[in-house]
CSV table of C-alpha atoms in Angstrom, one decimal:
chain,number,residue,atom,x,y,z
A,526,UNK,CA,0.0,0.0,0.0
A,527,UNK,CA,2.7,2.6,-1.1
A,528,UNK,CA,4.3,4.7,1.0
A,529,UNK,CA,2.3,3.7,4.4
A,530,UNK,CA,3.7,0.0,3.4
A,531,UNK,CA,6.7,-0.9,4.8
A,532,UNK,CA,6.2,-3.8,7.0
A,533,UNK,CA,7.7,-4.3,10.8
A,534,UNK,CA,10.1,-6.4,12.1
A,535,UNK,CA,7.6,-9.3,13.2
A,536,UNK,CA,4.2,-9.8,12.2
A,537,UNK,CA,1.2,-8.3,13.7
A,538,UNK,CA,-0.3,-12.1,13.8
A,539,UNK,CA,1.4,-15.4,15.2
A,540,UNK,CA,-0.9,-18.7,14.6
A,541,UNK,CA,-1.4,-21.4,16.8
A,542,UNK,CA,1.0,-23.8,15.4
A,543,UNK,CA,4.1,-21.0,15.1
A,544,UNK,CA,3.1,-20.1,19.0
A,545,UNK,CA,3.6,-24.0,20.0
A,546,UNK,CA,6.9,-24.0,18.3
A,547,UNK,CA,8.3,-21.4,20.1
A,548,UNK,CA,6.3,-22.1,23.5
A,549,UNK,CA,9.5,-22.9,26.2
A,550,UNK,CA,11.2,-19.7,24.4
A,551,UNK,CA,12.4,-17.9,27.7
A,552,UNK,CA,11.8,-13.9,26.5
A,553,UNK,CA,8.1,-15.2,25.6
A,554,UNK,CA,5.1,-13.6,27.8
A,555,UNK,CA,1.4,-14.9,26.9
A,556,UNK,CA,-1.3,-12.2,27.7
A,557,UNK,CA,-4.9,-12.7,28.3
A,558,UNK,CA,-6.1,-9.4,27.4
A,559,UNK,CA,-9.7,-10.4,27.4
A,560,UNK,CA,-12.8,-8.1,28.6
A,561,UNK,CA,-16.4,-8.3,27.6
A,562,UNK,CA,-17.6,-5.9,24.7
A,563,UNK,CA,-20.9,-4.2,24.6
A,564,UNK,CA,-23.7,-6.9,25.1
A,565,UNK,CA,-20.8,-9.4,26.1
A,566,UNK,CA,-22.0,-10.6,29.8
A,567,UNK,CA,-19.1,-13.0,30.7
A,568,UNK,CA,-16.6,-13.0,33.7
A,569,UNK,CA,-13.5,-12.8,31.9
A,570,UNK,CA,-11.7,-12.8,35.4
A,571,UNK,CA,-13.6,-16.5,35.8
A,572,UNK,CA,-12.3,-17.8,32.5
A,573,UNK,CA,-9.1,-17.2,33.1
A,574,UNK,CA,-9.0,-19.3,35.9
A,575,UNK,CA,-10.7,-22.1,34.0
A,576,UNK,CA,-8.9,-22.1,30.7
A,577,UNK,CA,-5.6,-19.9,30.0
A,578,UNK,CA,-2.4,-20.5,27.5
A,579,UNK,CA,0.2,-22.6,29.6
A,580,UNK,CA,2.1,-19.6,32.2
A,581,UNK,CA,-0.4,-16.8,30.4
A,582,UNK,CA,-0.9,-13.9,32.9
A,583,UNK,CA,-3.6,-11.7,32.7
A,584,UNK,CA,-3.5,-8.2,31.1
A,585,UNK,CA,-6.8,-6.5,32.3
A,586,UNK,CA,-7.8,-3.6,29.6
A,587,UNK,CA,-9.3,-1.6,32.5
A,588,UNK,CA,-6.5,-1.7,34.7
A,589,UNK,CA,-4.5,-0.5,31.8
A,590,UNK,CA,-6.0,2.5,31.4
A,591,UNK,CA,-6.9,6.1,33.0
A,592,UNK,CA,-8.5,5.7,36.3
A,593,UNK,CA,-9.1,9.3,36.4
A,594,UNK,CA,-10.6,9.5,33.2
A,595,UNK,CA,-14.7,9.5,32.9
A,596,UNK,CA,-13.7,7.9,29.8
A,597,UNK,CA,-14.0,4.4,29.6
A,598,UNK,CA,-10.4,2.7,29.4
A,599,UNK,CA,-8.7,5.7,27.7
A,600,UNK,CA,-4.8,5.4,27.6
A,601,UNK,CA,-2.8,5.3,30.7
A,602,UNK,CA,0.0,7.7,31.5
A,603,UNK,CA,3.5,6.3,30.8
A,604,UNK,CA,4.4,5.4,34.6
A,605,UNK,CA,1.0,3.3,34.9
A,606,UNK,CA,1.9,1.8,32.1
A,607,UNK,CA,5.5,0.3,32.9
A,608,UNK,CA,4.2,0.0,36.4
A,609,UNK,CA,1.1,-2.5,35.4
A,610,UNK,CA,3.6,-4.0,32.3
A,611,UNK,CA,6.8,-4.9,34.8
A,612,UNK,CA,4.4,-6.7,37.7
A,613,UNK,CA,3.4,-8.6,35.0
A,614,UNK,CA,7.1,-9.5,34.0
A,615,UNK,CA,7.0,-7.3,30.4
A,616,UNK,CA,10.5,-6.1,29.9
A,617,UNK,CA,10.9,-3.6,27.1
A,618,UNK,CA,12.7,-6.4,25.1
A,619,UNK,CA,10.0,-9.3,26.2
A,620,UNK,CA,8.7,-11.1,23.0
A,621,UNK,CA,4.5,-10.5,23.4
A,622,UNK,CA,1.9,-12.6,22.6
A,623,UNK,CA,-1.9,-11.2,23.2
A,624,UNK,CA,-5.0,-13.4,23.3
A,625,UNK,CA,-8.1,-12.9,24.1
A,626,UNK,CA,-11.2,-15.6,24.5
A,627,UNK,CA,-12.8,-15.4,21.3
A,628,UNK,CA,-13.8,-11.6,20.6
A,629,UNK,CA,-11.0,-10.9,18.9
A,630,UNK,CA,-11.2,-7.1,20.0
A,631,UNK,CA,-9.8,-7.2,23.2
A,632,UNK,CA,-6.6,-8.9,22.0
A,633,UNK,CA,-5.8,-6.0,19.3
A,634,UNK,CA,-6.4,-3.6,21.8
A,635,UNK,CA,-3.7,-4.7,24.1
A,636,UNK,CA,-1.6,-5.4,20.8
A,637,UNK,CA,-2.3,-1.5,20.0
A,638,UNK,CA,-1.6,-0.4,23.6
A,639,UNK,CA,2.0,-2.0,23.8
A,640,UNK,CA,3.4,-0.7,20.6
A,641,UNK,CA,2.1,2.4,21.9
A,642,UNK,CA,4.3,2.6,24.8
A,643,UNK,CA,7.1,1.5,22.7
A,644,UNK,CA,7.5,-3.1,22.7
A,645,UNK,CA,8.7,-4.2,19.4
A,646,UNK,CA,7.7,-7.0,19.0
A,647,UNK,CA,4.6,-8.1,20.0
A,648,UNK,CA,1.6,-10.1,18.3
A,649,UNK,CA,-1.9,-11.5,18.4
A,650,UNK,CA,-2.6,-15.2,18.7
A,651,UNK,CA,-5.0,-15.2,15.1
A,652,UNK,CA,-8.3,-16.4,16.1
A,653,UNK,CA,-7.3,-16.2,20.2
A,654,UNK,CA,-8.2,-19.5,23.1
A,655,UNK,CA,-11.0,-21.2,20.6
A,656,UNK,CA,-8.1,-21.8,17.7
A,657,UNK,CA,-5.7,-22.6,20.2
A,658,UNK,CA,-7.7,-25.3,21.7
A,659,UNK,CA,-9.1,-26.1,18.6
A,660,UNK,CA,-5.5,-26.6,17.3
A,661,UNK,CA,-4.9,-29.2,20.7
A,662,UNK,CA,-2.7,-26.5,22.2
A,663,UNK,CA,-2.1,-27.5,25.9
A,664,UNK,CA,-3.8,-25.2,28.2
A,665,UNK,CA,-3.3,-24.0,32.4
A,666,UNK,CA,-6.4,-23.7,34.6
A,667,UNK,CA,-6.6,-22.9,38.4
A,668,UNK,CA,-4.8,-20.1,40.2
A,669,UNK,CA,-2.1,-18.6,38.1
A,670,UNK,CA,1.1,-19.1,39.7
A,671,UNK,CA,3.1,-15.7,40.9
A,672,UNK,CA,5.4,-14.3,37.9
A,673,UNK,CA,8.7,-12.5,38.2
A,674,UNK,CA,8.7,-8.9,38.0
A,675,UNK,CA,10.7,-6.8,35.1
A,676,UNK,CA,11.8,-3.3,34.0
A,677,UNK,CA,9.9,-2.0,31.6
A,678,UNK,CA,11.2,1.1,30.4
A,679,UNK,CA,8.3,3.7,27.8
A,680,UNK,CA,9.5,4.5,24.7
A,681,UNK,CA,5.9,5.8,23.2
A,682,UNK,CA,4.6,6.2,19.7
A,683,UNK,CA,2.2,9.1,20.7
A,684,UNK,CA,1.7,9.0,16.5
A,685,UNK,CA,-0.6,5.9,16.4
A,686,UNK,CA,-2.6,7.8,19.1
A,687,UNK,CA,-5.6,10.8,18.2
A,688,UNK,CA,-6.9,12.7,20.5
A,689,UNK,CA,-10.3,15.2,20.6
A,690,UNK,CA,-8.7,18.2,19.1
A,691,UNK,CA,-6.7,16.2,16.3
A,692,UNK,CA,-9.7,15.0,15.3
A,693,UNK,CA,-11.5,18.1,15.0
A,694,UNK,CA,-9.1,19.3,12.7
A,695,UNK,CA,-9.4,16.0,10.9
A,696,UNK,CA,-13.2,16.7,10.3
A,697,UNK,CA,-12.7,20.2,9.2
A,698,UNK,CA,-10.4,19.5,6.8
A,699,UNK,CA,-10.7,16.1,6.2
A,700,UNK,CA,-7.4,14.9,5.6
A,701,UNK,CA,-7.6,11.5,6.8
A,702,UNK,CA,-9.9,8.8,6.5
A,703,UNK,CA,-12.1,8.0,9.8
A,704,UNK,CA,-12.9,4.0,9.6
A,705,UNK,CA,-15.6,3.5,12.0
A,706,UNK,CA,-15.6,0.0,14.1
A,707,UNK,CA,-19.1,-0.1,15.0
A,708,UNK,CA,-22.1,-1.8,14.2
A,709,UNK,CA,-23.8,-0.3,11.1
A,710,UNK,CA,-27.0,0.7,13.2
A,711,UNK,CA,-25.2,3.1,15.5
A,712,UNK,CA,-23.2,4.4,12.8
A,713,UNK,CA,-26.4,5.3,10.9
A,714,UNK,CA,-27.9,6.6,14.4
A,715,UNK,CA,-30.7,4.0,13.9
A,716,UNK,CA,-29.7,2.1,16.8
A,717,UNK,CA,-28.9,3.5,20.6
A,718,UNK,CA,-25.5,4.1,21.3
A,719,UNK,CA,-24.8,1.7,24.7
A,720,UNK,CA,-23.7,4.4,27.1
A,721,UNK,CA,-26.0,7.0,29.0
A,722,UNK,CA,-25.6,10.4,27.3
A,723,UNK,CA,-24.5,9.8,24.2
A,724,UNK,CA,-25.7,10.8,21.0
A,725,UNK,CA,-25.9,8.5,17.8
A,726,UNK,CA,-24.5,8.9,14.6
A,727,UNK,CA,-21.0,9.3,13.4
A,728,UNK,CA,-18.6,12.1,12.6
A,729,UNK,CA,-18.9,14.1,9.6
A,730,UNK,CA,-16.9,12.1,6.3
A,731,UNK,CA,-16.5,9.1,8.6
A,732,UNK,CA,-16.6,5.1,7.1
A,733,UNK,CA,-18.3,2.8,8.5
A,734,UNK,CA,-15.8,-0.8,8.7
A,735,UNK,CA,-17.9,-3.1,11.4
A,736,UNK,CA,-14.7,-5.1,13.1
A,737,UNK,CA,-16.2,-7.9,12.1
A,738,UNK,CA,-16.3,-7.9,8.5
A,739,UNK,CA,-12.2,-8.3,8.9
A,740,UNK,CA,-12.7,-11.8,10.7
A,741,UNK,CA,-13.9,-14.9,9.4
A,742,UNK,CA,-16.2,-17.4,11.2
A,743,UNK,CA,-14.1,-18.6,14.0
A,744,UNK,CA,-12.9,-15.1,14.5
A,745,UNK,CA,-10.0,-15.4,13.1
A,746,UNK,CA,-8.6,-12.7,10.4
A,747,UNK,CA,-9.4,-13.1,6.9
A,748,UNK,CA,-6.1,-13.7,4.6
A,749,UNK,CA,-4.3,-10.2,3.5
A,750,UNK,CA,-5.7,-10.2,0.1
A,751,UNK,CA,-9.1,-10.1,1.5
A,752,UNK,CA,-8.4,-7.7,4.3
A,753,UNK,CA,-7.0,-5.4,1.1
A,754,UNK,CA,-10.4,-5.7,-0.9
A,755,UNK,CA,-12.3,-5.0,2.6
A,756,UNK,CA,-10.0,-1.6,3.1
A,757,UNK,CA,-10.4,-0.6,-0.5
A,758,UNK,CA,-14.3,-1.0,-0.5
A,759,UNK,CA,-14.1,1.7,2.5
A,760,UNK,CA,-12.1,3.9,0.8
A,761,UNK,CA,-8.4,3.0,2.2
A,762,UNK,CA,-6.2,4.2,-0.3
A,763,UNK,CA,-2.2,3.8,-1.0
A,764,UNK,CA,-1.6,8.0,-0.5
A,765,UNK,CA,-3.7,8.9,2.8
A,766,UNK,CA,-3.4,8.1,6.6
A,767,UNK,CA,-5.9,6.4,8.2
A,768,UNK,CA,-7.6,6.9,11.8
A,769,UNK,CA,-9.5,3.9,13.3
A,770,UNK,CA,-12.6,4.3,15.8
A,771,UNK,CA,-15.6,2.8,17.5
A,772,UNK,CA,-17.6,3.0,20.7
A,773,UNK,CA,-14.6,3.3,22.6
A,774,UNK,CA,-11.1,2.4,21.3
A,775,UNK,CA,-11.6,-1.2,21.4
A,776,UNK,CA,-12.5,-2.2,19.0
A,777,UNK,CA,-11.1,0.0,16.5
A,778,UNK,CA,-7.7,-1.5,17.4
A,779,UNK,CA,-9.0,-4.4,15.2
A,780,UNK,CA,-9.2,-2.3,12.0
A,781,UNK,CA,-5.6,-0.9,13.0
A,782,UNK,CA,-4.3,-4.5,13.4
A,783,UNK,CA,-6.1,-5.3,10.0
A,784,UNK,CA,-4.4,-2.4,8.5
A,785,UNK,CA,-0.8,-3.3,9.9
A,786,UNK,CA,-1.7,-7.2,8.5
A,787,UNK,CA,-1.8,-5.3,5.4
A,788,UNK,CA,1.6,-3.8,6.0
A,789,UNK,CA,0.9,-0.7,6.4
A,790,UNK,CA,2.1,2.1,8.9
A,791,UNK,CA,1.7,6.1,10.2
A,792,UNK,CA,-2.2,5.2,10.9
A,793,UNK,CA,-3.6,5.9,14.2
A,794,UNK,CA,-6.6,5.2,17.0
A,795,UNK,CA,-8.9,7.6,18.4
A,796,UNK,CA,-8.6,6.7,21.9
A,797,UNK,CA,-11.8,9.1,23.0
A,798,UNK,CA,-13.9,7.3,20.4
A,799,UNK,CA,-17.5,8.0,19.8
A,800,UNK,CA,-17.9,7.5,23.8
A,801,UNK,CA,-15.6,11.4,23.7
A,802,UNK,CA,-17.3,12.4,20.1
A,803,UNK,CA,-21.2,12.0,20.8
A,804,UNK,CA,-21.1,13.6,24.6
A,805,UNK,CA,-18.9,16.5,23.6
A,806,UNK,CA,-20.6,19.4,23.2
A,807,UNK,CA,-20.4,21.5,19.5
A,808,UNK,CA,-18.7,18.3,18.0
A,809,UNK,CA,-20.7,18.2,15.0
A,810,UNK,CA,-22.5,14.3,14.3
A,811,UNK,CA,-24.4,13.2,11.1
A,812,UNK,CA,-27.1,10.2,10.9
A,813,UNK,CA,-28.1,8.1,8.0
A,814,UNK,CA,-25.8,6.2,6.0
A,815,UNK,CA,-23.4,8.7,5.0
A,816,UNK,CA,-20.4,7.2,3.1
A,817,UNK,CA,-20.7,3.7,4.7
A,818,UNK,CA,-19.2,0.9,3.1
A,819,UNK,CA,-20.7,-2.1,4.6
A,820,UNK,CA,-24.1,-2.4,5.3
């Protein structure tokens, strides 16, 4: 995808077989980053007791994140970060593998948050727990055992992050491409956004990319070639930057994890999401189908 295209050092996805070879490696750290999305009811705290990745610790999304924020999970500052990252024995130079239990969007998030404060190379377990197990992978259950604590020192990427008055600018002048996670009906404002006091619709020249039109039936993503043809449909092309949203920065971090499949760099994440956009006052919102691309 042009100039956006160069490719990282290690690929955004590892699959289940790659992740068994390289199991006993001793700079690997397995992450549960699972937590329920909208309509999502399950104890993700319970299921990591009964059914985990063999020595996976748990990387809770709301733990990692602003606890002084009304926001729900926005970033964390850089200390909380490294703090939350170290207890859970994340050095700077660990190798990272995220997985979540099946939802596929609480996995990229964690995925998103860690290059954001700076790890190289971390992944995403393609298709999370169900493909492992459905693979025969070898899984832990009861208490997790105590892990060893490790230095982990921040080197953000403030770049893959947008805040409120970027993307103001972004709408006036529309200069990048908004992909919208969400479900078509609250992009169109047809359908109630989940959180008290906040409007529906979208924002003004926004996309609309559900999360789930990038994952196949097992929730695992579709092959690059596909995820290309998905991107193109919503108007991804080779010369603009992208900036990925949804109800609250969840899970957008699947479209960014789609695009980096892709190869592609410089896009970013509204943190604030439409859970910042549709309860700040003056920001403007439009309803209907605008320029969606999947319906």
């Amino acid at each position: 995808m042009g100039p956006l295209s160069m490719h990282a050092s290690i690929h955004p996805l590892i699959s289940p077989a790659r992740l068994r070879d390289i199991l006993s490696a001793p700079d690997l750290v397995l992450l549960d980053a699972t937590m329920p999305l909208p309509g999502e009811t399950f104890d993700p705290e319970q299921r990591f007791v009964e059914a985990r990745l063999p020595g996976a610790r748990r990387f809770d999304i709301e733990q990692f994140s602003d606890p002084a924020s009304p926001l729900p999970h926005m970033i964390p500052t850089q200390a909380r970060f490294a703090t939350l990252a170290g207890a859970l024995g994340v050095s700077d130079a660990a190798h990272v593998v995220f997985y979540d239990q099946g939802n596929a969007a609480s996995a990229a998030r964690g995925w998103w948050l860690a290059r954001l404060f700076g790890l190289e190379r971390v992944q995403v377990l393609d298709g999370g727990l169900p493909a492992w197990q459905r693979a025969g992978g070898p899984v832990d259950a009861g208490a997790p055992q105590a892990v060893q604590a490790a230095a982990f020192r921040p080197t953000p990427r403030f770049r893959l992050v947008a805040g409120l008055g970027d993307m103001r600018d972004h709408v006036r002048h529309g200069d990048r491409l908004i992909l919208d996670a969400r479900a078509h009906g609250r992009f169109t404002g047809e359908v109630a956004e989940p959180r008290p006091g906040v409007v529906s619709g979208h924002m003004p020249g926004a996309r609309n990319l559900p999360f789930g039109t990038l994952l196949d039936d097992h929730r695992a993503f579709l092959p690059p070639e596909a995820l290309r043809a998905r991107f193109a449909e919503a108007g991804v092309t080779e010369d603009r930057r992208v900036i990925t949203s949804c109800g609250s920065g969840v899970s957008a971090a699947v479209l960014s994890l789609g695009l980096a499949i892709c190869g592609r760099t410089g896009d970013a994440l509204y943190d604030g999401s439409w859970a910042e956009w549709g309860s700040t006052p003056g920001a403007p919102v439009e309803t209907g189908p605008g320029r969606s691309a999947v319906s």
